[in-house]
Amino acid sequence: MKIEVRCGGCGRGYLVDPAKVPPSGSVQACQTCGSAIELRPPAASASAVSAMAPQEDRSAPAAAVQPVICPRCGLHFTPEHASLPSTASRRPRVLLVEDMDFFQDIARQALEATADVVAVKSVIDARRALAEGRFDLLLLDLALEGEDGRDLLRTLPFKPCPILIFTARDESDMYGDAWRELKEYGADDVVVKGMQMGETLARKVAALLAPAV
């Protein structure tokens, strides 16, 4: 199974077969911007199990692929195919990246009946949350202080989960070149902020989570 690895410099994605990564790992240069992309091989398989272990332990399946290291921030990210179990047996986890308490509260109220929401206010905290935990959906504001939502999309080493853009821009501005750029970086849909956005937000989140059920 191949995984998508994104360049930390320009955001370009590459499909990588973990089985073909050498045991010592490798570093490849992005064909677009030249940034270094570090790859790690799968963890030691059953052949590395001690000879003193029972036979059934030596035949256990190989361990999952090691996390990918982001060349920009150094955090480790878990590939998408090793994500959380099906949401059929648990509540989905949503990472909300929004720096205004007012809109955080609206989003929480809209989703609290169906999902567990983890809220952060900056791109730095969002990267850390994605590296330390696994989420079923990323709800991302574009206009953040410091690095904005586009910076996060461009620098993630791969797409960790479905991505819903959460923006105050008029919906008509989110199509054409602006939307094509966001789609290239992994965005799946957009919801426009407003006082009455709760129902629309809940519906779009449910649609993006549906394939994981």
CSV table of C-alpha atoms in Angstrom, one decimal:
chain,number,residue,atom,x,y,z
A,1,MET,CA,0.0,0.0,0.0
A,2,LYS,CA,1.4,3.4,-1.0
A,3,ILE,CA,1.2,6.5,1.2
A,4,GLU,CA,1.2,10.1,0.2
A,5,VAL,CA,4.1,12.2,1.4
A,6,ARG,CA,4.0,16.0,1.0
A,7,CYS,CA,7.0,18.3,0.6
A,8,GLY,CA,7.4,20.7,3.5
A,9,GLY,CA,8.7,23.4,1.3
A,10,CYS,CA,6.0,23.6,-1.5
A,11,GLY,CA,3.4,21.1,-0.5
A,12,ARG,CA,3.8,18.9,-3.5
A,13,GLY,CA,2.6,15.3,-2.8
A,14,TYR,CA,4.4,12.1,-3.7
A,15,LEU,CA,3.1,8.5,-3.6
A,16,VAL,CA,5.7,6.3,-1.8
A,17,ASP,CA,5.7,2.5,-1.4
A,18,PRO,CA,7.1,1.9,2.1
A,19,ALA,CA,8.3,-1.6,1.1
A,20,LYS,CA,10.8,0.0,-1.3
A,21,VAL,CA,12.3,2.3,1.2
A,22,PRO,CA,15.8,1.0,2.2
A,23,PRO,CA,16.3,-0.2,5.8
A,24,SER,CA,18.5,2.8,6.6
A,25,GLY,CA,15.8,5.2,5.2
A,26,SER,CA,16.4,7.7,2.5
A,27,VAL,CA,16.2,11.4,1.7
A,28,GLN,CA,14.8,12.6,-1.6
A,29,ALA,CA,14.8,16.1,-3.1
A,30,CYS,CA,11.5,17.6,-4.1
A,31,GLN,CA,11.3,17.9,-7.9
A,32,THR,CA,9.6,21.3,-7.6
A,33,CYS,CA,11.5,23.2,-4.9
A,34,GLY,CA,14.4,21.0,-4.0
A,35,SER,CA,13.5,20.6,-0.3
A,36,ALA,CA,14.7,17.4,1.4
A,37,ILE,CA,12.0,14.8,2.1
A,38,GLU,CA,13.0,12.2,4.7
A,39,LEU,CA,11.5,8.7,4.4
A,40,ARG,CA,11.6,5.9,6.9
A,41,PRO,CA,11.2,2.2,6.2
A,42,PRO,CA,8.5,0.0,7.8
A,43,ALA,CA,9.3,-1.1,11.4
A,44,ALA,CA,11.1,-4.3,12.0
A,45,SER,CA,9.0,-7.3,10.9
A,46,ALA,CA,8.5,-10.6,12.6
A,47,SER,CA,12.0,-11.7,11.4
A,48,ALA,CA,13.5,-9.4,14.0
A,49,VAL,CA,11.7,-11.1,16.8
A,50,SER,CA,14.0,-12.9,19.3
A,51,ALA,CA,14.7,-16.5,18.5
A,52,MET,CA,13.7,-17.3,22.0
A,53,ALA,CA,10.1,-16.2,21.3
A,54,PRO,CA,7.3,-18.8,20.7
A,55,GLN,CA,6.7,-19.7,17.1
A,56,GLU,CA,3.4,-17.9,17.0
A,57,ASP,CA,5.0,-14.7,18.0
A,58,ARG,CA,7.6,-14.9,15.1
A,59,SER,CA,4.8,-15.3,12.6
A,60,ALA,CA,3.0,-12.1,13.8
A,61,PRO,CA,2.2,-9.5,11.2
A,62,ALA,CA,4.8,-6.8,10.5
A,63,ALA,CA,4.5,-3.6,12.4
A,64,ALA,CA,3.0,-0.5,10.9
A,65,VAL,CA,4.9,2.0,8.8
A,66,GLN,CA,7.0,4.5,10.9
A,67,PRO,CA,5.8,8.1,11.1
A,68,VAL,CA,6.9,10.6,8.5
A,69,ILE,CA,9.1,13.4,9.7
A,70,CYS,CA,8.1,16.9,8.6
A,71,PRO,CA,11.3,18.5,7.2
A,72,ARG,CA,10.0,22.0,8.3
A,73,CYS,CA,9.0,21.5,11.9
A,74,GLY,CA,10.6,18.1,12.8
A,75,LEU,CA,7.4,16.6,14.1
A,76,HIS,CA,6.5,13.0,13.3
A,77,PHE,CA,3.2,12.3,11.5
A,78,THR,CA,1.3,9.0,11.2
A,79,PRO,CA,0.3,8.0,7.7
A,80,GLU,CA,-3.4,8.2,6.8
A,81,HIS,CA,-3.8,4.4,6.2
A,82,ALA,CA,-2.8,3.8,9.9
A,83,SER,CA,-5.5,6.1,11.3
A,84,LEU,CA,-8.2,5.4,13.8
A,85,PRO,CA,-10.5,2.4,13.6
A,86,SER,CA,-13.9,2.8,11.9
A,87,THR,CA,-16.2,5.4,13.5
A,88,ALA,CA,-18.9,2.8,13.5
A,89,SER,CA,-17.6,1.7,17.0
A,90,ARG,CA,-16.7,5.2,18.4
A,91,ARG,CA,-17.3,8.9,18.2
A,92,PRO,CA,-15.3,10.7,15.4
A,93,ARG,CA,-12.6,13.1,16.5
A,94,VAL,CA,-12.5,16.6,14.8
A,95,LEU,CA,-9.5,19.0,15.1
A,96,LEU,CA,-10.8,22.5,14.9
A,97,VAL,CA,-8.2,25.2,14.1
A,98,GLU,CA,-9.9,28.6,14.9
A,99,ASP,CA,-8.5,31.5,16.8
A,100,MET,CA,-11.8,33.2,17.7
A,101,ASP,CA,-13.7,31.9,20.7
A,102,PHE,CA,-17.1,32.9,19.3
A,103,PHE,CA,-16.7,30.6,16.2
A,104,GLN,CA,-15.1,27.9,18.3
A,105,ASP,CA,-18.3,27.8,20.4
A,106,ILE,CA,-20.6,27.7,17.4
A,107,ALA,CA,-18.6,24.8,15.9
A,108,ARG,CA,-18.6,22.9,19.2
A,109,GLN,CA,-22.4,23.3,19.6
A,110,ALA,CA,-23.0,22.2,16.0
A,111,LEU,CA,-20.9,19.0,16.4
A,112,GLU,CA,-21.1,18.1,20.0
A,113,ALA,CA,-23.9,15.6,19.5
A,114,THR,CA,-22.0,13.5,16.9
A,115,ALA,CA,-18.2,14.2,17.4
A,116,ASP,CA,-15.5,15.0,19.9
A,117,VAL,CA,-14.0,18.3,19.1
A,118,VAL,CA,-10.4,19.3,20.0
A,119,ALA,CA,-9.9,23.0,19.4
A,120,VAL,CA,-6.6,24.9,18.9
A,121,LYS,CA,-5.9,28.5,17.9
A,122,SER,CA,-2.7,28.4,15.9
A,123,VAL,CA,-0.9,26.5,13.1
A,124,ILE,CA,1.9,25.5,15.5
A,125,ASP,CA,-0.6,23.9,17.9
A,126,ALA,CA,-2.4,22.3,15.0
A,127,ARG,CA,0.8,20.6,13.8
A,128,ARG,CA,1.5,19.4,17.3
A,129,ALA,CA,-2.0,18.0,17.7
A,130,LEU,CA,-1.9,16.2,14.4
A,131,ALA,CA,1.5,14.7,15.2
A,132,GLU,CA,0.5,13.6,18.7
A,133,GLY,CA,-3.0,12.3,18.0
A,134,ARG,CA,-5.2,11.0,15.2
A,135,PHE,CA,-8.3,12.7,13.8
A,136,ASP,CA,-11.1,11.9,11.5
A,137,LEU,CA,-11.5,15.4,10.2
A,138,LEU,CA,-9.6,18.7,10.1
A,139,LEU,CA,-11.8,21.9,10.4
A,140,LEU,CA,-9.4,24.7,9.4
A,141,ASP,CA,-9.8,28.4,9.5
A,142,LEU,CA,-7.7,30.3,6.9
A,143,ALA,CA,-7.3,33.7,8.6
A,144,LEU,CA,-5.1,32.9,11.6
A,145,GLU,CA,-2.5,35.1,13.3
A,146,GLY,CA,1.1,34.3,12.3
A,147,GLU,CA,1.0,31.3,9.9
A,148,ASP,CA,-2.4,30.9,8.3
A,149,GLY,CA,-4.5,27.9,7.3
A,150,ARG,CA,-2.8,27.8,3.8
A,151,ASP,CA,0.6,27.5,5.5
A,152,LEU,CA,-0.6,24.5,7.4
A,153,LEU,CA,-2.0,22.8,4.2
A,154,ARG,CA,1.2,23.6,2.3
A,155,THR,CA,3.6,22.2,4.9
A,156,LEU,CA,1.8,19.0,6.1
A,157,PRO,CA,4.0,16.0,5.0
A,158,PHE,CA,0.8,14.2,3.9
A,159,LYS,CA,-3.0,14.6,4.2
A,160,PRO,CA,-3.9,13.2,7.6
A,161,CYS,CA,-7.7,13.1,7.2
A,162,PRO,CA,-10.6,14.9,5.3
A,163,ILE,CA,-10.2,18.7,5.4
A,164,LEU,CA,-13.1,21.2,5.7
A,165,ILE,CA,-12.2,24.8,5.2
A,166,PHE,CA,-13.8,27.1,7.8
A,167,THR,CA,-13.7,30.7,6.5
A,168,ALA,CA,-15.4,34.1,6.9
A,169,ARG,CA,-14.9,34.8,3.2
A,170,ASP,CA,-18.0,35.1,1.0
A,171,GLU,CA,-18.7,31.7,-0.6
A,172,SER,CA,-18.4,33.2,-4.1
A,173,ASP,CA,-14.7,34.0,-3.3
A,174,MET,CA,-13.9,30.3,-2.5
A,175,TYR,CA,-14.2,29.1,-6.1
A,176,GLY,CA,-12.0,29.6,-9.2
A,177,ASP,CA,-8.3,29.9,-8.6
A,178,ALA,CA,-8.5,30.3,-4.8
A,179,TRP,CA,-10.5,27.0,-4.5
A,180,ARG,CA,-8.3,25.2,-7.0
A,181,GLU,CA,-5.2,26.1,-4.9
A,182,LEU,CA,-6.9,24.8,-1.7
A,183,LYS,CA,-7.9,21.6,-3.4
A,184,GLU,CA,-4.4,21.0,-4.6
A,185,TYR,CA,-3.3,21.2,-1.0
A,186,GLY,CA,-5.9,18.6,0.1
A,187,ALA,CA,-9.1,20.6,1.0
A,188,ASP,CA,-12.3,18.7,0.5
A,189,ASP,CA,-15.0,21.3,1.0
A,190,VAL,CA,-15.7,24.7,2.5
A,191,VAL,CA,-18.2,26.2,5.0
A,192,VAL,CA,-18.7,29.9,5.4
A,193,LYS,CA,-18.8,31.3,8.9
A,194,GLY,CA,-22.0,33.0,10.1
A,195,MET,CA,-24.5,33.1,12.9
A,196,GLN,CA,-26.7,30.5,11.2
A,197,MET,CA,-23.9,28.2,10.0
A,198,GLY,CA,-24.5,25.4,12.5
A,199,GLU,CA,-26.8,23.2,10.4
A,200,THR,CA,-24.6,23.6,7.3
A,201,LEU,CA,-21.5,22.8,9.2
A,202,ALA,CA,-23.0,19.7,10.8
A,203,ARG,CA,-24.2,18.4,7.4
A,204,LYS,CA,-20.9,18.9,5.7
A,205,VAL,CA,-18.9,17.3,8.5
A,206,ALA,CA,-21.3,14.3,8.4
A,207,ALA,CA,-20.8,14.0,4.6
A,208,LEU,CA,-17.0,14.0,4.9
A,209,LEU,CA,-17.0,11.5,7.8
A,210,ALA,CA,-19.5,9.1,6.1
A,211,PRO,CA,-16.8,7.1,4.2
A,212,ALA,CA,-15.1,6.3,7.5
A,213,VAL,CA,-18.2,4.8,9.1
